[in-house]
Every structure is written in C-alpha cells, then in structure tokens.
Amino acid sequence: MIKDVKVRITGAQSAPDLQAEPEIIEIETTGSLFKKNGINYLKYDEYFDGSPEPAKNLLKFDDSGLEVTKKGAVNTVMEFGENKHYLAHYLTPHGPLNLGIITDTYEVINSDTGIQINVNYCVDFNYDYMTNCSLTINIEE
C-alpha cells in the first residue's frame, strides 16, 4: 500500500576546520512511502537553486542500510550502512565528482507516527578527508 507522507530531511556538514559552525540544510516536502519484500521505498522531489526541474529522489532502506538515488538536476546513487565505505559518482551542473562515503553509524527508528533514519558519515575526495556529515530523515504518516 502506498502512503502519502510528510518528509523532513536535515543534513549537517562540518568542515575540516572543526572550529567553524556546521552548515545545516533542511528540506520539507511530501512524498510517497511503500514497502515491498521487507524494504521501504520513499519517493519525493527536491529542487536545487538555479534549476527549474526537480531531482526525483528514491530512498530504499531497511534496518541494515540506505540507498539514495537522485535523478534530474543532480544525478547520483549514494549508499549508507554502518561501518561501510562506498564510492559515489555525483553528476552536478558544475561537473562530475567521485566521493567516498564512510558511514560511522546508521539507525532506523520506527514509531506509531512514522520512521526516523539517522546517519553519521564522513566524505572523502580522492581518499582525502573532506567533511563530517549527519543526516536525519523524518517520515511522518
């Protein structure tokens, strides 16, 4: 069964200079949530500055990991799983990037009102540390 849901995504990024304040990005939108073979799927649109067309997002997740697929203004597939290292090819309007994603912690919390996903990870570029990141995804039915 497909459910219409509210989606709130909060991302924080800390530069290598740990004295700087983290950059916070928040997105609030609506989406569609469904479950198939024990795996949750969330679809929603995301708009980027300077692009009239949205990126179509598909999040595929369960208790062991999260896969984020973006198609449109930005194209990528990113994977997160506790203590895992993934390479992400990120196509942006400014050109391609190859980033390493190293997940420190990953958890999914189910409640009567929805689902919360928490991810802490770092990003490297050409195996050089770039930034610490956190991602919180709240899905409310």
XYZ file of N, CA and C in Angstrom:
423
model
N 0.831 -1.169 0.000
C 0.000 0.000 0.000
C 0.888 1.249 0.000
N 0.568 2.209 -0.846
C 1.311 3.466 -0.931
C 0.663 4.477 0.003
N 1.508 5.118 0.833
C 1.037 6.121 1.781
C 1.620 7.470 1.410
N 0.791 8.521 1.475
C 1.300 9.878 1.347
C 1.893 10.274 2.694
N 3.093 10.834 2.679
C 3.806 11.162 3.910
C 4.419 12.554 3.839
N 4.706 13.102 5.025
C 5.490 14.324 5.140
C 6.935 13.902 5.339
N 7.834 14.599 4.664
C 9.257 14.259 4.731
C 10.023 15.497 5.187
N 10.830 15.325 6.221
C 11.712 16.397 6.674
C 13.122 15.825 6.753
N 14.015 16.433 5.994
C 15.402 15.974 5.936
C 16.291 17.092 6.463
N 17.136 16.744 7.411
C 18.088 17.700 7.967
C 19.484 17.126 7.793
N 20.318 17.876 7.111
C 21.697 17.469 6.910
C 22.629 18.491 7.527
N 23.678 18.020 8.147
C 24.692 18.907 8.722
C 26.051 18.491 8.196
N 26.867 19.495 7.906
C 28.187 19.256 7.328
C 29.193 20.107 8.085
N 30.226 19.472 8.622
C 31.276 20.184 9.353
C 32.557 20.151 8.530
N 33.107 21.318 8.293
C 34.348 21.430 7.528
C 35.511 20.871 8.344
N 36.630 20.564 7.673
C 37.800 20.059 8.401
C 38.239 20.986 9.530
N 38.011 22.294 9.374
C 38.294 23.237 10.453
C 37.161 23.098 11.464
N 37.346 22.282 12.467
C 36.280 21.946 13.403
C 35.827 23.124 14.251
N 36.492 24.278 14.140
C 36.059 25.457 14.878
C 34.918 26.169 14.172
N 34.720 25.887 12.896
C 33.641 26.523 12.140
C 32.307 25.876 12.506
N 31.245 26.672 12.425
C 29.900 26.153 12.676
C 29.503 25.219 11.539
N 28.789 24.120 11.851
C 28.337 23.215 10.794
C 27.339 23.913 9.863
N 27.395 23.546 8.595
C 26.419 24.038 7.627
C 25.202 23.120 7.710
N 24.019 23.705 7.909
C 22.780 22.947 8.062
C 21.905 23.167 6.831
N 21.398 22.072 6.298
C 20.466 22.133 5.171
C 19.207 21.388 5.583
N 18.042 22.024 5.378
C 16.775 21.380 5.710
C 15.850 21.400 4.509
N 15.174 20.296 4.327
C 14.191 20.154 3.258
C 12.911 19.629 3.882
N 11.790 20.274 3.570
C 10.489 19.762 3.974
C 9.650 19.625 2.715
N 9.059 18.449 2.537
C 8.273 18.183 1.343
C 7.285 17.054 1.642
N 6.595 16.630 0.630
C 5.719 15.469 0.749
C 6.248 14.384 -0.168
N 5.868 13.157 0.114
C 6.338 12.051 -0.696
C 5.407 10.868 -0.601
N 5.836 9.771 -1.186
C 5.083 8.520 -1.169
C 5.964 7.443 -0.566
N 5.393 6.673 0.367
C 6.111 5.614 1.054
C 5.400 4.295 0.797
N 6.167 3.270 0.423
C 5.593 1.938 0.300
C 6.634 0.913 0.695
N 6.174 -0.285 0.980
C 7.049 -1.358 1.437
C 6.853 -2.554 0.524
N 7.977 -3.181 0.142
C 7.928 -4.358 -0.715
C 9.021 -5.315 -0.270
N 8.663 -6.540 0.012
C 9.619 -7.578 0.427
C 10.486 -7.137 1.601
N 9.882 -6.440 2.575
C 10.601 -6.017 3.769
C 11.467 -4.785 3.603
N 11.458 -4.177 2.426
C 12.264 -2.984 2.156
C 11.327 -1.792 1.968
N 11.658 -0.669 2.611
C 10.880 0.568 2.482
C 11.386 1.369 1.292
N 10.460 2.008 0.585
C 10.776 2.883 -0.536
C 10.091 4.219 -0.301
N 10.845 5.296 -0.420
C 10.308 6.644 -0.272
C 10.648 7.424 -1.526
N 9.622 8.036 -2.149
C 9.830 8.875 -3.325
C 9.436 10.308 -2.991
N 10.283 11.273 -3.425
C 9.953 12.687 -3.261
C 10.790 13.498 -4.244
N 10.342 14.729 -4.505
C 11.051 15.651 -5.395
C 11.860 16.637 -4.565
N 13.016 17.041 -5.115
C 13.890 18.018 -4.456
C 14.315 19.053 -5.489
N 14.178 20.334 -5.128
C 14.551 21.409 -6.038
C 15.900 21.994 -5.628
N 16.750 22.246 -6.614
C 18.065 22.835 -6.380
C 18.083 24.242 -6.944
N 18.857 25.140 -6.309
C 18.981 26.518 -6.782
C 19.412 26.539 -8.238
N 18.743 27.365 -9.026
C 19.121 27.544 -10.418
C 18.568 26.499 -11.364
N 17.801 25.540 -10.864
C 17.245 24.506 -11.732
C 15.723 24.485 -11.596
N 15.020 24.698 -12.711
C 13.555 24.687 -12.630
C 12.972 23.283 -12.475
N 13.742 22.283 -12.861
C 13.274 20.896 -12.772
C 13.761 20.257 -11.475
N 12.911 19.472 -10.839
C 13.333 18.830 -9.597
C 14.200 17.606 -9.859
N 14.945 17.222 -8.846
C 15.594 15.916 -8.853
C 14.576 14.949 -8.257
N 14.375 13.833 -8.926
C 13.492 12.787 -8.424
C 14.314 11.918 -7.496
N 13.871 11.779 -6.267
C 14.607 11.023 -5.266
C 13.885 9.730 -4.925
N 14.645 8.667 -4.808
C 14.134 7.385 -4.340
C 15.055 6.915 -3.223
N 14.496 6.747 -2.037
C 15.239 6.199 -0.909
C 14.757 4.778 -0.696
N 15.695 3.869 -0.647
C 15.425 2.450 -0.431
C 16.145 2.089 0.861
N 15.379 1.634 1.886
C 16.039 1.404 3.169
C 15.375 0.289 3.969
N 16.201 -0.276 4.841
C 15.756 -1.222 5.851
C 16.676 -1.030 7.049
N 16.668 -1.968 7.976
C 17.490 -1.812 9.179
C 18.985 -1.900 8.909
N 19.394 -2.434 7.764
C 20.820 -2.617 7.508
C 21.446 -1.531 6.645
N 20.640 -0.741 5.927
C 21.248 0.275 5.083
C 20.256 1.135 4.328
N 20.790 2.173 3.722
C 20.026 3.172 2.976
C 20.706 3.400 1.639
N 19.909 3.395 0.576
C 20.394 3.745 -0.755
C 19.583 4.943 -1.225
N 20.271 6.026 -1.630
C 19.637 7.247 -2.103
C 19.961 7.395 -3.582
N 18.921 7.428 -4.419
C 19.094 7.628 -5.855
C 18.464 8.960 -6.225
N 19.240 9.837 -6.873
C 18.761 11.134 -7.342
C 18.896 11.163 -8.856
N 17.824 11.606 -9.509
C 17.848 11.763 -10.966
C 17.212 13.096 -11.323
N 17.919 13.875 -12.151
C 17.403 15.177 -12.562
C 18.514 16.192 -12.558
N 18.311 17.306 -11.817
C 19.312 18.371 -11.742
C 20.633 17.841 -11.193
N 20.556 16.873 -10.302
C 21.727 16.174 -9.751
C 21.471 14.691 -9.931
N 22.489 13.951 -10.357
C 22.360 12.510 -10.552
C 23.405 11.784 -9.723
N 22.942 10.857 -8.885
C 23.866 10.071 -8.075
C 23.152 8.886 -7.449
N 23.938 7.950 -6.994
C 23.472 6.881 -6.117
C 24.446 6.872 -4.947
N 23.905 7.059 -3.737
C 24.720 7.050 -2.527
C 24.215 5.920 -1.633
N 25.148 5.232 -0.989
C 24.777 4.127 -0.105
C 25.368 4.350 1.266
N 24.577 3.995 2.283
C 24.987 4.141 3.668
C 24.685 2.847 4.404
N 25.627 2.357 5.153
C 25.454 1.189 6.001
C 26.517 1.253 7.076
N 26.164 0.913 8.286
C 27.089 1.080 9.412
C 28.438 0.421 9.131
N 29.500 1.218 9.341
C 30.891 0.789 9.136
C 31.180 0.357 7.695
N 30.491 0.967 6.735
C 30.691 0.647 5.317
C 31.327 1.833 4.597
N 32.069 1.529 3.518
C 32.696 2.545 2.668
C 32.181 2.344 1.247
N 31.563 3.378 0.700
C 31.017 3.313 -0.651
C 31.598 4.439 -1.491
N 31.707 4.219 -2.779
C 32.097 5.266 -3.714
C 30.835 5.750 -4.421
N 30.684 7.063 -4.489
C 29.522 7.662 -5.141
C 29.997 8.528 -6.297
N 29.421 8.311 -7.458
C 29.685 9.149 -8.630
C 28.567 10.179 -8.663
N 28.911 11.434 -8.521
C 27.955 12.515 -8.341
C 28.030 13.429 -9.558
N 26.983 13.465 -10.373
C 26.930 14.357 -11.535
C 26.157 15.611 -11.155
N 26.826 16.759 -11.192
C 26.197 18.026 -10.831
C 26.201 18.940 -12.051
N 25.447 20.040 -12.003
C 25.504 21.010 -13.105
C 26.896 21.604 -13.304
N 27.757 21.490 -12.275
C 29.119 22.038 -12.346
C 30.149 21.001 -12.758
N 29.708 19.755 -12.996
C 30.622 18.702 -13.406
C 30.549 17.494 -12.486
N 31.240 16.403 -12.852
C 31.189 15.170 -12.055
C 32.150 15.194 -10.867
N 31.753 14.473 -9.816
C 32.592 14.280 -8.636
C 32.550 12.809 -8.252
N 33.664 12.289 -7.813
C 33.712 10.952 -7.239
C 34.038 11.108 -5.765
N 33.095 10.704 -4.933
C 33.241 10.885 -3.498
C 33.204 9.548 -2.785
N 33.962 9.436 -1.715
C 33.877 8.278 -0.837
C 32.969 8.612 0.327
N 32.093 7.684 0.676
C 31.187 7.859 1.803
C 31.495 6.757 2.807
N 31.914 7.162 3.997
C 32.241 6.207 5.052
C 31.232 6.408 6.179
N 30.352 5.438 6.352
C 29.292 5.540 7.348
C 29.809 5.085 8.701
N 29.664 5.955 9.690
C 30.032 5.602 11.064
C 28.865 4.896 11.744
N 27.704 5.557 11.768
C 26.528 4.970 12.407
C 25.313 5.117 11.506
N 24.430 4.131 11.606
C 23.183 4.119 10.826
C 22.108 3.477 11.687
N 20.954 4.128 11.815
C 19.853 3.522 12.561
C 18.515 3.948 11.978
N 17.541 3.048 12.098
C 16.169 3.309 11.695
C 15.308 3.136 12.937
N 14.506 4.157 13.247
C 13.622 4.112 14.409
C 12.183 4.164 13.906
N 11.424 3.115 14.179
C 10.010 3.057 13.807
C 9.166 3.450 15.010
N 8.108 4.246 14.765
C 7.184 4.629 15.829
C 5.762 4.567 15.282
N 4.806 4.878 16.141
C 3.406 4.870 15.713
C 3.112 5.951 14.686
N 3.899 7.025 14.684
C 3.632 8.150 13.785
C 4.512 8.177 12.546
N 5.515 7.305 12.478
C 6.371 7.310 11.303
C 7.708 6.632 11.514
N 8.681 7.091 10.733
C 10.016 6.487 10.716
C 11.041 7.600 10.784
N 12.107 7.370 11.544
C 13.243 8.291 11.567
C 14.498 7.505 11.206
N 15.284 8.074 10.289
C 16.558 7.479 9.882
C 17.659 8.444 10.306
N 18.675 7.932 11.001
C 19.816 8.742 11.441
C 21.095 8.142 10.858
N 21.887 8.992 10.205
C 23.148 8.547 9.611
C 24.239 9.538 9.984
N 25.365 9.031 10.441
C 26.568 9.836 10.645
C 27.644 9.262 9.736
N 28.268 10.126 8.943
C 29.238 9.653 7.964
C 30.260 10.741 7.657
N 31.335 10.363 7.010
C 32.288 11.348 6.521
C 32.451 11.151 5.017
N 32.898 12.207 4.376
C 33.065 12.214 2.922
C 34.532 12.470 2.620
N 35.052 11.688 1.660
C 36.408 11.954 1.196
C 36.383 12.177 -0.310
N 37.368 12.907 -0.770
C 37.546 13.192 -2.193
C 38.950 12.749 -2.539
N 39.073 11.774 -3.452
C 40.377 11.192 -3.795
C 41.105 10.692 -2.543
N 40.355 10.079 -1.643
C 40.862 9.492 -0.404
C 41.413 10.519 0.578
N 41.112 11.803 0.372
C 41.460 12.846 1.330
C 40.193 13.246 2.071
N 40.258 13.244 3.395
C 39.117 13.628 4.234
C 38.627 15.010 3.854
N 37.310 15.144 3.698
C 36.723 16.448 3.382
C 35.867 16.982 4.521
N 34.919 16.163 4.995
C 33.948 16.685 5.943
C 33.236 15.578 6.717
N 32.800 15.911 7.927
C 31.913 15.045 8.700
C 30.486 15.475 8.410
N 29.586 14.509 8.297
C 28.202 14.818 7.960
C 27.242 14.013 8.833
N 26.057 14.564 8.990
C 24.975 13.809 9.610
C 23.724 14.047 8.787
N 22.856 13.072 8.806
C 21.622 13.119 8.038
C 20.512 12.543 8.903
N 19.428 13.296 9.049
C 18.251 12.826 9.754
C 17.066 12.944 8.811
N 16.386 11.833 8.599
C 15.222 11.811 7.723
C 14.022 11.422 8.572
N 13.049 12.316 8.669
C 11.816 12.044 9.387
C 10.693 11.855 8.390
N 10.012 10.738 8.489
C 8.907 10.404 7.601
C 7.671 10.265 8.476
N 6.715 11.177 8.302
C 5.502 11.179 9.113
C 4.303 10.804 8.270
N 3.527 9.855 8.787
C 2.319 9.428 8.063
C 1.178 10.379 8.336
